[in-house]
Short mmCIF file of C-alpha atoms in Angstrom, two decimals:
data_model
loop_
_atom_site.label_atom_id
_atom_site.label_comp_id
_atom_site.label_asym_id
_atom_site.label_seq_id
_atom_site.Cartn_x
_atom_site.Cartn_y
_atom_site.Cartn_z
CA MET A 1 17.85 -58.08 36.37
CA MET A 2 14.50 -56.35 35.75
CA ASN A 3 14.60 -54.75 39.25
CA CYS A 4 18.02 -53.31 38.50
CA ALA A 5 16.68 -51.81 35.26
CA VAL A 6 13.81 -50.18 37.13
CA ILE A 7 16.19 -48.79 39.76
CA LEU A 8 18.47 -47.42 37.05
CA LEU A 9 15.50 -45.84 35.23
CA LEU A 10 14.24 -44.17 38.42
CA THR A 11 17.73 -42.96 39.27
CA SER A 12 18.18 -41.52 35.77
CA SER A 13 14.80 -39.83 36.03
CA CYS A 14 15.74 -38.24 39.34
CA PHE A 15 19.02 -36.90 37.98
CA THR A 16 17.27 -35.56 34.89
CA SER A 17 14.67 -33.69 36.94
CA SER A 18 17.34 -32.30 39.23
CA ALA A 19 19.41 -31.04 36.27
CA LEU A 20 16.44 -29.19 34.72
CA TYR A 21 15.08 -27.65 37.88
CA ASN A 22 15.36 -23.88 38.04
CA PRO A 23 13.95 -22.13 41.13
CA ASN A 24 13.59 -18.88 39.12
CA ARG A 25 11.84 -20.48 36.19
CA ALA A 26 8.38 -19.41 37.30
CA VAL A 27 9.60 -15.84 37.47
CA THR A 28 11.51 -15.69 34.18
CA SER A 29 9.14 -17.64 31.96
CA LYS A 30 6.48 -15.59 30.17
CA LEU A 31 2.94 -16.74 29.69
CA LYS A 32 2.07 -15.99 26.07
CA TYR A 33 -1.55 -15.07 25.47
CA LEU A 34 -1.31 -14.16 21.79
CA LEU A 35 -0.47 -16.35 18.83
CA GLU A 36 3.13 -15.45 18.11
CA PRO A 37 4.16 -15.17 15.40
CA PRO A 38 0.84 -14.82 13.54
CA VAL A 39 0.20 -17.44 10.89
CA TYR A 40 0.03 -14.68 8.27
CA ALA A 41 2.02 -11.54 9.07
CA GLU A 42 0.88 -9.83 5.83
CA VAL A 43 -2.65 -9.48 4.51
CA VAL A 44 -3.10 -8.43 0.87
CA ALA A 45 -6.27 -6.82 -0.49
CA ARG A 46 -7.41 -4.24 -3.03
CA ARG A 47 -9.22 -0.96 -2.57
CA GLY A 48 -12.94 -1.46 -1.95
CA GLN A 49 -12.52 -4.96 -0.56
CA ASN A 50 -12.72 -6.09 3.08
CA ALA A 51 -9.71 -7.34 5.04
CA THR A 52 -9.28 -9.32 8.26
CA LEU A 53 -6.14 -8.79 10.37
CA PRO A 54 -5.59 -11.87 12.55
CA CYS A 55 -5.14 -11.72 16.33
CA ILE A 56 -5.93 -14.86 18.33
CA LEU A 57 -5.71 -15.20 22.13
CA ARG A 58 -4.24 -18.41 23.50
CA THR A 59 -5.87 -17.93 26.85
CA LYS A 60 -7.68 -15.03 28.46
CA PRO A 61 -6.68 -13.42 31.74
CA ARG A 62 -9.49 -12.52 34.12
CA HIS A 63 -9.28 -8.80 33.33
CA TYR A 64 -7.93 -7.61 30.01
CA LYS A 65 -8.49 -5.42 26.99
CA VAL A 66 -7.34 -5.65 23.38
CA LYS A 67 -6.23 -2.47 21.64
CA TRP A 68 -5.85 -2.16 17.87
CA THR A 69 -3.74 0.72 16.54
CA LYS A 70 -2.34 1.70 13.17
CA LEU A 71 1.37 2.50 13.31
CA GLU A 72 2.16 5.81 11.61
CA PRO A 73 5.96 6.15 11.13
CA GLU A 74 5.64 9.71 9.81
CA ASN A 75 3.81 10.76 13.01
CA MET A 76 6.16 9.51 15.71
CA GLY A 77 4.64 9.73 19.16
CA ARG A 78 1.08 9.84 17.87
CA GLU A 79 -0.98 6.72 18.57
CA ASN A 80 -3.68 6.12 15.98
CA ILE A 81 -6.16 4.02 17.97
CA ILE A 82 -8.75 2.10 15.94
CA MET A 83 -10.51 0.08 18.58
CA ILE A 84 -10.36 -0.98 22.24
CA SER A 85 -12.30 -4.05 23.36
CA ASN A 86 -12.75 -6.57 26.17
CA ALA A 87 -14.75 -9.76 26.48
CA GLN A 88 -18.08 -7.91 26.49
CA ALA A 89 -17.86 -4.86 24.23
CA PHE A 90 -15.69 -2.75 21.95
CA LYS A 91 -15.34 0.96 21.24
CA PRO A 92 -14.21 2.26 17.82
CA TYR A 93 -12.14 5.41 17.25
CA GLY A 94 -11.58 7.68 14.26
CA HIS A 95 -12.29 7.18 10.57
CA LEU A 96 -10.83 3.66 10.58
CA GLY A 97 -12.89 2.64 13.59
CA ALA A 98 -16.04 3.65 11.71
CA ARG A 99 -15.31 0.89 9.17
CA ALA A 100 -13.92 -1.66 11.63
CA SER A 101 -15.30 -4.44 13.79
CA LEU A 102 -14.04 -7.54 15.58
CA ARG A 103 -14.52 -10.85 13.82
CA ARG A 104 -15.23 -12.86 17.02
CA SER A 105 -15.56 -16.18 15.19
CA HIS A 106 -14.91 -17.78 18.59
CA SER A 107 -14.31 -16.61 22.15
CA MET A 108 -10.53 -16.24 21.62
CA ASP A 109 -10.77 -14.33 18.32
CA ALA A 110 -9.78 -10.65 18.51
CA SER A 111 -9.11 -10.28 14.76
CA LEU A 112 -9.87 -6.88 13.22
CA GLN A 113 -12.11 -6.57 10.17
CA ILE A 114 -11.89 -3.44 8.01
CA ARG A 115 -14.60 -2.80 5.41
CA ARG A 116 -14.37 -0.95 2.10
CA LEU A 117 -10.61 -0.47 2.10
CA LEU A 118 -9.17 2.90 1.08
CA LEU A 119 -5.80 3.53 -0.53
CA ASP A 120 -4.27 4.93 2.66
CA ASP A 121 -5.45 2.00 4.82
CA GLY A 122 -2.27 0.13 3.90
CA GLY A 123 0.46 -0.09 6.54
CA LYS A 124 1.30 -1.77 9.82
CA TYR A 125 -1.28 -2.54 12.51
CA ARG A 126 -0.68 -3.60 16.10
CA CYS A 127 -2.92 -5.85 18.19
CA GLU A 128 -2.02 -5.35 21.85
CA LEU A 129 -3.28 -7.36 24.82
CA VAL A 130 -3.29 -5.29 28.00
CA ASN A 131 -3.95 -7.06 31.31
CA GLY A 132 -2.19 -4.84 33.85
CA ILE A 133 0.56 -7.38 34.48
CA GLU A 134 2.34 -8.10 31.24
CA ASP A 135 1.35 -6.59 27.89
CA GLU A 136 1.93 -8.36 24.59
CA SER A 137 1.42 -7.42 20.97
CA VAL A 138 1.63 -8.66 17.40
CA VAL A 139 2.10 -6.52 14.28
CA ILE A 140 0.29 -7.28 11.02
CA THR A 141 1.01 -5.60 7.66
CA LEU A 142 -1.94 -4.72 5.45
CA ARG A 143 -0.77 -4.33 1.85
CA ILE A 144 -3.10 -2.69 -0.63
CA GLU A 145 -2.44 -4.26 -4.01
CA GLY A 146 -2.02 -1.54 -6.59
CA VAL A 147 0.19 0.25 -9.07
CA VAL A 148 2.66 3.16 -8.80
CA PHE A 149 2.67 5.76 -11.54
CA PRO A 150 5.00 8.74 -11.97
CA TYR A 151 3.27 12.07 -12.42
CA GLN A 152 4.64 15.27 -13.87
CA SER A 153 2.97 18.68 -13.86
CA GLU A 154 1.54 20.09 -17.07
CA ASP A 155 3.99 22.96 -16.55
CA GLY A 156 6.93 20.58 -16.92
CA ARG A 157 9.50 18.62 -14.94
CA TYR A 158 10.16 19.30 -11.25
CA ARG A 159 7.39 21.82 -10.61
CA LEU A 160 5.68 20.30 -7.55
CA THR A 161 6.23 20.98 -3.87
CA PHE A 162 5.43 18.10 -1.51
CA HIS A 163 1.96 19.49 -0.79
CA GLU A 164 1.24 20.05 -4.48
CA ALA A 165 2.39 16.50 -5.20
CA LYS A 166 -0.15 15.19 -2.67
CA GLU A 167 -2.84 17.24 -4.35
CA VAL A 168 -2.12 16.09 -7.90
CA CYS A 169 -2.06 12.44 -6.84
CA ALA A 170 -5.45 12.87 -5.16
CA GLU A 171 -6.78 14.61 -8.29
CA GLN A 172 -5.70 11.58 -10.38
CA ASP A 173 -7.38 8.99 -8.11
CA GLY A 174 -4.29 8.19 -6.06
CA ILE A 175 -2.14 9.03 -3.06
CA LEU A 176 1.58 9.66 -2.77
CA ALA A 177 3.30 6.28 -2.83
CA SER A 178 5.26 4.92 0.12
CA TYR A 179 8.86 3.81 -0.22
CA HIS A 180 7.77 0.16 0.05
CA GLN A 181 5.25 0.64 -2.76
CA LEU A 182 7.90 2.27 -4.96
CA TYR A 183 10.36 -0.51 -4.16
CA ARG A 184 7.82 -3.16 -5.09
CA ALA A 185 7.06 -1.31 -8.34
CA TRP A 186 10.80 -1.30 -9.10
CA THR A 187 10.98 -5.08 -8.60
CA GLU A 188 8.09 -5.36 -11.06
CA GLY A 189 9.87 -3.30 -13.74
CA LEU A 190 9.34 0.41 -13.02
CA ASP A 191 12.27 2.38 -14.48
CA TRP A 192 11.95 6.16 -14.25
CA CYS A 193 14.71 8.74 -14.47
CA ASN A 194 12.89 11.68 -12.84
CA ALA A 195 12.92 12.11 -9.05
CA GLY A 196 9.58 12.27 -7.28
CA TRP A 197 8.09 12.84 -3.84
CA LEU A 198 6.98 9.95 -1.63
CA GLN A 199 4.48 10.12 1.24
CA ASP A 200 7.14 10.46 3.93
CA GLY A 201 8.59 13.62 2.36
CA THR A 202 11.62 11.91 0.83
CA VAL A 203 12.53 12.02 -2.87
CA HIS A 204 13.56 8.97 -4.93
CA TYR A 205 13.54 7.44 -8.39
CA PRO A 206 13.76 3.76 -9.53
CA ILE A 207 16.35 2.64 -12.08
CA ILE A 208 16.54 -0.78 -13.73
CA GLN A 209 18.76 0.16 -16.67
CA PRO A 210 21.57 2.46 -15.41
CA ARG A 211 22.49 5.24 -17.85
CA PRO A 212 24.60 8.40 -17.67
CA ALA A 213 21.72 10.74 -16.84
CA CYS A 214 20.28 8.41 -14.19
CA GLY A 215 23.00 7.67 -11.67
CA GLY A 216 25.83 6.91 -14.07
CA GLN A 217 27.50 3.58 -13.47
CA LEU A 218 25.73 2.83 -10.19
CA LEU A 219 23.99 -0.52 -9.92
CA PRO A 220 20.24 -0.75 -10.56
CA GLY A 221 18.16 0.31 -7.58
CA ILE A 222 16.23 3.10 -5.92
CA ARG A 223 18.16 6.36 -6.17
CA SER A 224 17.60 8.63 -3.19
CA TYR A 225 17.76 12.38 -2.60
CA GLY A 226 16.70 11.86 1.02
CA ALA A 227 14.29 14.17 2.84
CA LYS A 228 13.66 17.54 1.20
CA ASP A 229 12.02 20.82 2.18
CA LYS A 230 8.31 20.19 1.68
CA ASN A 231 7.53 23.85 1.10
CA GLN A 232 10.47 24.96 -1.05
CA ASP A 233 11.92 22.04 -3.01
CA ARG A 234 10.21 20.94 -6.21
CA PHE A 235 10.14 17.54 -7.89
CA ASP A 236 7.68 15.24 -9.66
CA ALA A 237 5.42 12.79 -7.80
CA PHE A 238 5.11 9.03 -7.48
CA CYS A 239 1.42 8.25 -7.05
CA PHE A 240 -0.23 5.01 -5.98
CA THR A 241 -3.66 3.70 -6.95
CA SER A 242 -5.56 0.43 -6.80
CA GLN A 243 -8.54 -1.13 -8.55
CA THR A 244 -11.56 1.07 -9.19
CA SER A 245 -15.27 0.34 -9.09
CA GLY A 246 -15.79 1.69 -12.62
CA SER A 247 -14.46 0.82 -16.06
CA VAL A 248 -12.42 2.55 -18.75
CA SER A 249 -13.33 2.54 -22.44
CA PHE A 250 -11.86 4.16 -25.54
CA VAL A 251 -13.78 6.35 -28.00
CA SER A 252 -12.05 6.49 -31.34
CA GLY A 253 -11.80 9.79 -33.20
CA SER A 254 -9.74 12.92 -33.77
CA PHE A 255 -10.83 15.17 -30.94
CA SER A 256 -9.58 18.30 -29.30
CA PHE A 257 -9.53 18.14 -25.52
CA GLU A 258 -12.98 19.75 -25.27
CA GLN A 259 -14.42 17.49 -27.96
CA ALA A 260 -13.07 14.44 -26.14
CA GLY A 261 -14.99 15.46 -23.03
CA HIS A 262 -18.20 15.74 -25.05
CA ALA A 263 -17.55 12.34 -26.65
CA CYS A 264 -17.41 10.75 -23.19
CA GLN A 265 -20.55 12.59 -22.08
CA ARG A 266 -22.43 11.12 -25.03
CA GLN A 267 -21.45 7.69 -23.65
CA GLY A 268 -22.85 8.62 -20.22
CA ALA A 269 -19.28 8.84 -18.90
CA GLU A 270 -16.53 11.38 -18.24
CA LEU A 271 -12.88 11.66 -19.22
CA ALA A 272 -10.81 9.18 -17.23
CA LEU A 273 -8.19 10.18 -14.69
CA VAL A 274 -4.59 9.01 -15.00
CA GLY A 275 -5.13 6.67 -12.03
CA HIS A 276 -8.19 5.15 -13.75
CA LEU A 277 -6.13 4.28 -16.83
CA TYR A 278 -3.29 2.77 -14.80
CA SER A 279 -5.78 0.74 -12.76
CA ALA A 280 -7.45 -0.62 -15.90
CA TRP A 281 -4.04 -1.48 -17.36
CA ARG A 282 -2.88 -3.22 -14.19
CA PHE A 283 -6.02 -5.05 -13.08
CA GLN A 284 -7.91 -5.63 -16.35
CA ASN A 285 -4.87 -5.97 -18.65
CA TYR A 286 -6.30 -3.09 -20.67
CA ASP A 287 -4.53 -2.78 -24.03
CA GLN A 288 -5.29 -0.02 -26.52
CA CYS A 289 -2.77 1.15 -29.10
CA ASP A 290 -4.31 4.60 -29.55
CA GLY A 291 -3.50 7.87 -27.86
CA GLY A 292 -6.45 9.35 -25.98
CA TRP A 293 -7.18 12.43 -23.89
CA LEU A 294 -7.45 12.18 -20.11
CA ARG A 295 -9.06 14.65 -17.72
CA ASP A 296 -5.78 16.34 -16.77
CA GLY A 297 -5.13 17.28 -20.41
CA SER A 298 -2.52 14.60 -21.00
CA VAL A 299 -2.62 12.01 -23.78
CA ARG A 300 -1.72 8.40 -22.98
CA PHE A 301 -2.42 4.82 -23.99
CA PRO A 302 -2.15 1.48 -22.11
CA ILE A 303 -0.16 -1.45 -23.49
CA SER A 304 -0.37 -4.92 -21.94
CA ASN A 305 0.93 -6.70 -25.03
CA PRO A 306 4.08 -4.79 -26.14
CA ARG A 307 4.62 -4.56 -29.89
CA GLU A 308 6.72 -2.51 -32.25
CA LEU A 309 4.01 -0.20 -33.54
CA CYS A 310 2.67 0.65 -30.05
CA GLY A 311 5.46 2.67 -28.54
CA GLY A 312 8.35 0.42 -29.53
CA ILE A 313 9.16 -0.40 -25.88
CA PRO A 314 9.49 -4.10 -24.96
CA GLU A 315 7.88 -3.69 -21.53
CA ALA A 316 4.17 -3.35 -20.80
CA GLY A 317 3.05 -0.01 -19.40
CA VAL A 318 1.12 3.20 -19.95
CA ARG A 319 2.72 5.30 -22.70
CA SER A 320 2.47 9.08 -22.66
CA PHE A 321 2.42 11.86 -25.28
CA GLY A 322 2.68 14.43 -22.50
CA PHE A 323 0.38 17.45 -22.64
CA PRO A 324 -0.31 18.34 -26.31
CA ASN A 325 -2.07 21.46 -27.51
CA LYS A 326 -5.64 21.06 -26.29
CA MET A 327 -7.07 22.85 -29.32
CA LYS A 328 -5.76 20.40 -31.91
CA PRO A 329 -8.14 17.55 -32.85
CA LEU A 330 -5.62 14.72 -32.96
CA PHE A 331 -6.57 12.03 -30.43
CA GLY A 332 -9.35 9.79 -29.17
CA ALA A 333 -10.76 9.81 -25.65
CA TYR A 334 -10.48 7.51 -22.65
CA CYS A 335 -13.74 7.54 -20.77
CA TYR A 336 -14.58 6.37 -17.26
CA MET A 337 -17.98 5.16 -16.14
#
């Protein structure tokens, strides 16, 4: 009886092997060298911090190189190489390469480390293994944690070309926001009825509470004007900033714009930028129910704990008085040091 069982087991095994055999299997199967998918496809960090983008080899071919690039959707066809390496050495390229290195925690580790992150370091990165036979790659997203703030020219609504919008964001310690950054800000409560430029040259605005002047009866969402002429069309700007290395403080008083600057100088500081105030509000929960001058001539105040006498709006945010007469001594000063 036992012999019959053994014979049946062997017979079953033979039929099983025969059914699974595929003479082309060695040709069609792909040897995977990289960890796919990566354990973490998104890495989150703030400006000024360091970040590690994972890329682990499963096994190393005899001859190979690993190439790290940043994918730039707005520059199709242009390859932004950061680093090329092999088992012995690596060569950095460009401004990112100057702040990058390989982690090499073990012999199979090709993870990229970027030091002192900048606002525009966010985006998608590709780790590509090139061995001359079959190339493979993984894509990692680096997300800079920050805050989006709408910005309007002192001259009024819809006065900025695309290039001017880039400039004003840079002047206020920011960059033009990406669509993904604006979308995330919308999910976190940003509701703004003025259209603004984004970094890809498109124009949008986020709406949470639909109203007649902001898309009528359309559902909440990101309203889009699509791509516009960067040299001729004029809108506001959506800027993006992250944490700063300094701190914001408020000097109480009734100052003109010039007096506010002197008040900050007496503190060993200078008038804060709009981006500084938004960063303090977002990352330090800064709450001050007093209007104060900023360096661009606007008057604003940050509210983390909404209350009736501080703007009367139930959501947290940075409130604005716009651009008052700079000669009138009416407000305090927000200083940055």
